[in-house]
Amino acid sequence: MSTTQSERLRGLLEPLVTKVGLDLEEVKVTQAGKRRQLQVVVDSDEGVQLDAVAELSREISQALDASDAMGNGEYLLEVSSPGLDRPLTEPRHFRRNTGRLVKFTLTAGGDTVARIIEVDDEGLDLEVPGVKGRKPKPARLAFGEIAKARIEIEFNRKEDGAADTADAETDSDENTEEA
């Protein structure tokens, strides 16, 4: 049975990422001419600290040097946390974004913009913003009803968002370490 380079890389990197308490979200190899780039995206429920990204980057670099997973040519390694524009696809992605406004594309068709209130094993409890001065209303979406979901960036939240202000500051900078 043949495995792809991404599968081999994931198999090599996942134990390193898990060891430091992070989740491996994405492994992507891109090539432009002779230049190759390996992007490793990691996350956790507590967020990702720059020091952790730097240490993980060194460990990944050592592991790659000791293996043939990237072949013999040169490459650029980039270890980062996901940006705000990444799609929400796993229950943990929704859980990590509780309190945020999200645009949902539904499997039955149509879009809904709502704030995530709570996440459980089956789906999401949401608050759909009121229109033209009306009060927000509760809604429920099962994970199976969601075709796509992305965070809606809020520059000026009208409600008491003191806790969200700190989140917006940390989420605006994507942690990146290049080796």
PDB file of N, CA and C in Angstrom, residues 23-26 40-44 47-48 53 79-88 93 96-97 151 170-176:
ATOM      1  N   ASP A  23      -2.899  20.259  18.638  1.00  0.00           N
ATOM      2  CA  ASP A  23      -3.554  19.465  17.598  1.00  0.00           C
ATOM      3  C   ASP A  23      -2.928  19.826  16.258  1.00  0.00           C
ATOM      4  N   LEU A  24      -2.634  18.809  15.451  1.00  0.00           N
ATOM      5  CA  LEU A  24      -2.128  19.032  14.098  1.00  0.00           C
ATOM      6  C   LEU A  24      -3.335  19.258  13.191  1.00  0.00           C
ATOM      7  N   GLU A  25      -3.487  20.488  12.725  1.00  0.00           N
ATOM      8  CA  GLU A  25      -4.648  20.853  11.915  1.00  0.00           C
ATOM      9  C   GLU A  25      -4.414  20.622  10.428  1.00  0.00           C
ATOM     10  N   GLU A  26      -3.197  20.926   9.958  1.00  0.00           N
ATOM     11  CA  GLU A  26      -2.954  20.823   8.520  1.00  0.00           C
ATOM     12  C   GLU A  26      -1.468  20.636   8.242  1.00  0.00           C
ATOM     13  N   VAL A  40       2.934  23.727   8.398  1.00  0.00           N
ATOM     14  CA  VAL A  40       2.372  22.906   9.460  1.00  0.00           C
ATOM     15  C   VAL A  40       1.519  23.828  10.322  1.00  0.00           C
ATOM     16  N   VAL A  41       0.215  23.543  10.391  1.00  0.00           N
ATOM     17  CA  VAL A  41      -0.705  24.378  11.163  1.00  0.00           C
ATOM     18  C   VAL A  41      -1.125  23.605  12.403  1.00  0.00           C
ATOM     19  N   VAL A  42      -0.947  24.249  13.581  1.00  0.00           N
ATOM     20  CA  VAL A  42      -1.266  23.619  14.866  1.00  0.00           C
ATOM     21  C   VAL A  42      -2.203  24.532  15.651  1.00  0.00           C
ATOM     22  N   ASP A  43      -2.959  23.943  16.573  1.00  0.00           N
ATOM     23  CA  ASP A  43      -3.897  24.709  17.391  1.00  0.00           C
ATOM     24  C   ASP A  43      -4.145  23.960  18.691  1.00  0.00           C
ATOM     25  N   SER A  44      -4.809  24.616  19.629  1.00  0.00           N
ATOM     26  CA  SER A  44      -5.254  23.969  20.869  1.00  0.00           C
ATOM     27  C   SER A  44      -6.421  24.751  21.440  1.00  0.00           C
ATOM     28  N   GLY A  47      -5.314  28.060  22.737  1.00  0.00           N
ATOM     29  CA  GLY A  47      -4.576  28.903  21.812  1.00  0.00           C
ATOM     30  C   GLY A  47      -3.150  28.401  21.691  1.00  0.00           C
ATOM     31  N   VAL A  48      -2.364  29.056  20.887  1.00  0.00           N
ATOM     32  CA  VAL A  48      -0.988  28.636  20.633  1.00  0.00           C
ATOM     33  C   VAL A  48      -0.055  29.785  20.987  1.00  0.00           C
ATOM     34  N   VAL A  53       5.353  27.459  19.495  1.00  0.00           N
ATOM     35  CA  VAL A  53       5.529  27.334  18.045  1.00  0.00           C
ATOM     36  C   VAL A  53       7.027  27.266  17.708  1.00  0.00           C
ATOM     37  N   VAL A  79       5.779  26.812  10.639  1.00  0.00           N
ATOM     38  CA  VAL A  79       4.876  26.275  11.661  1.00  0.00           C
ATOM     39  C   VAL A  79       4.058  27.446  12.173  1.00  0.00           C
ATOM     40  N   SER A  80       2.729  27.336  12.136  1.00  0.00           N
ATOM     41  CA  SER A  80       1.885  28.463  12.533  1.00  0.00           C
ATOM     42  C   SER A  80       0.576  27.979  13.140  1.00  0.00           C
ATOM     43  N   SER A  81      -0.137  28.930  13.718  1.00  0.00           N
ATOM     44  CA  SER A  81      -1.491  28.669  14.185  1.00  0.00           C
ATOM     45  C   SER A  81      -2.451  29.065  13.064  1.00  0.00           C
ATOM     46  N   PRO A  82      -3.670  28.553  13.085  1.00  0.00           N
ATOM     47  CA  PRO A  82      -4.600  28.885  12.001  1.00  0.00           C
ATOM     48  C   PRO A  82      -5.039  30.341  12.075  1.00  0.00           C
ATOM     49  N   GLY A  83      -5.290  30.920  10.944  1.00  0.00           N
ATOM     50  CA  GLY A  83      -5.795  32.284  10.898  1.00  0.00           C
ATOM     51  C   GLY A  83      -7.301  32.308  11.078  1.00  0.00           C
ATOM     52  N   LEU A  84      -7.847  33.495  11.189  1.00  0.00           N
ATOM     53  CA  LEU A  84      -9.289  33.639  11.357  1.00  0.00           C
ATOM     54  C   LEU A  84     -10.076  33.204  10.122  1.00  0.00           C
ATOM     55  N   ASP A  85      -9.405  33.141   8.969  1.00  0.00           N
ATOM     56  CA  ASP A  85     -10.107  32.824   7.735  1.00  0.00           C
ATOM     57  C   ASP A  85     -10.217  31.328   7.454  1.00  0.00           C
ATOM     58  N   ARG A  86      -9.640  30.497   8.311  1.00  0.00           N
ATOM     59  CA  ARG A  86      -9.694  29.063   8.057  1.00  0.00           C
ATOM     60  C   ARG A  86     -11.127  28.543   8.248  1.00  0.00           C
ATOM     61  N   PRO A  87     -11.534  27.567   7.459  1.00  0.00           N
ATOM     62  CA  PRO A  87     -12.878  27.013   7.615  1.00  0.00           C
ATOM     63  C   PRO A  87     -12.991  26.223   8.916  1.00  0.00           C
ATOM     64  N   LEU A  88     -14.158  26.280   9.523  1.00  0.00           N
ATOM     65  CA  LEU A  88     -14.448  25.495  10.722  1.00  0.00           C
ATOM     66  C   LEU A  88     -15.044  24.174  10.245  1.00  0.00           C
ATOM     67  N   HIS A  93     -13.170  22.927  16.380  1.00  0.00           N
ATOM     68  CA  HIS A  93     -13.058  24.262  15.799  1.00  0.00           C
ATOM     69  C   HIS A  93     -14.208  25.144  16.274  1.00  0.00           C
ATOM     70  N   ARG A  96     -13.780  25.998  20.031  1.00  0.00           N
ATOM     71  CA  ARG A  96     -12.756  27.024  20.234  1.00  0.00           C
ATOM     72  C   ARG A  96     -13.230  28.416  19.835  1.00  0.00           C
ATOM     73  N   ASN A  97     -14.324  28.484  19.110  1.00  0.00           N
ATOM     74  CA  ASN A  97     -14.839  29.772  18.656  1.00  0.00           C
ATOM     75  C   ASN A  97     -16.181  30.131  19.278  1.00  0.00           C
ATOM     76  N   ILE A 151     -15.574  32.149  10.333  1.00  0.00           N
ATOM     77  CA  ILE A 151     -15.749  33.226  11.300  1.00  0.00           C
ATOM     78  C   ILE A 151     -16.005  34.533  10.554  1.00  0.00           C
ATOM     79  N   THR A 170      -5.474  38.888  20.329  1.00  0.00           N
ATOM     80  CA  THR A 170      -4.599  37.731  20.146  1.00  0.00           C
ATOM     81  C   THR A 170      -4.879  37.034  18.831  1.00  0.00           C
ATOM     82  N   ASP A 171      -6.127  37.080  18.353  1.00  0.00           N
ATOM     83  CA  ASP A 171      -6.451  36.394  17.114  1.00  0.00           C
ATOM     84  C   ASP A 171      -6.030  37.183  15.889  1.00  0.00           C
ATOM     85  N   SER A 172      -5.774  38.472  16.029  1.00  0.00           N
ATOM     86  CA  SER A 172      -5.424  39.255  14.864  1.00  0.00           C
ATOM     87  C   SER A 172      -4.018  38.945  14.370  1.00  0.00           C
ATOM     88  N   ASP A 173      -3.168  38.438  15.237  1.00  0.00           N
ATOM     89  CA  ASP A 173      -1.811  38.082  14.835  1.00  0.00           C
ATOM     90  C   ASP A 173      -1.696  36.581  14.748  1.00  0.00           C
ATOM     91  N   GLU A 174      -1.401  36.077  13.584  1.00  0.00           N
ATOM     92  CA  GLU A 174      -1.199  34.644  13.428  1.00  0.00           C
ATOM     93  C   GLU A 174       0.214  34.326  13.881  1.00  0.00           C
ATOM     94  N   ASN A 175       0.328  33.398  14.828  1.00  0.00           N
ATOM     95  CA  ASN A 175       1.663  33.011  15.307  1.00  0.00           C
ATOM     96  C   ASN A 175       2.359  32.203  14.233  1.00  0.00           C
ATOM     97  N   THR A 176       3.546  32.639  13.868  1.00  0.00           N
ATOM     98  CA  THR A 176       4.301  31.948  12.832  1.00  0.00           C
ATOM     99  C   THR A 176       5.758  31.897  13.224  1.00  0.00           C
TER     100      THR A 176
END
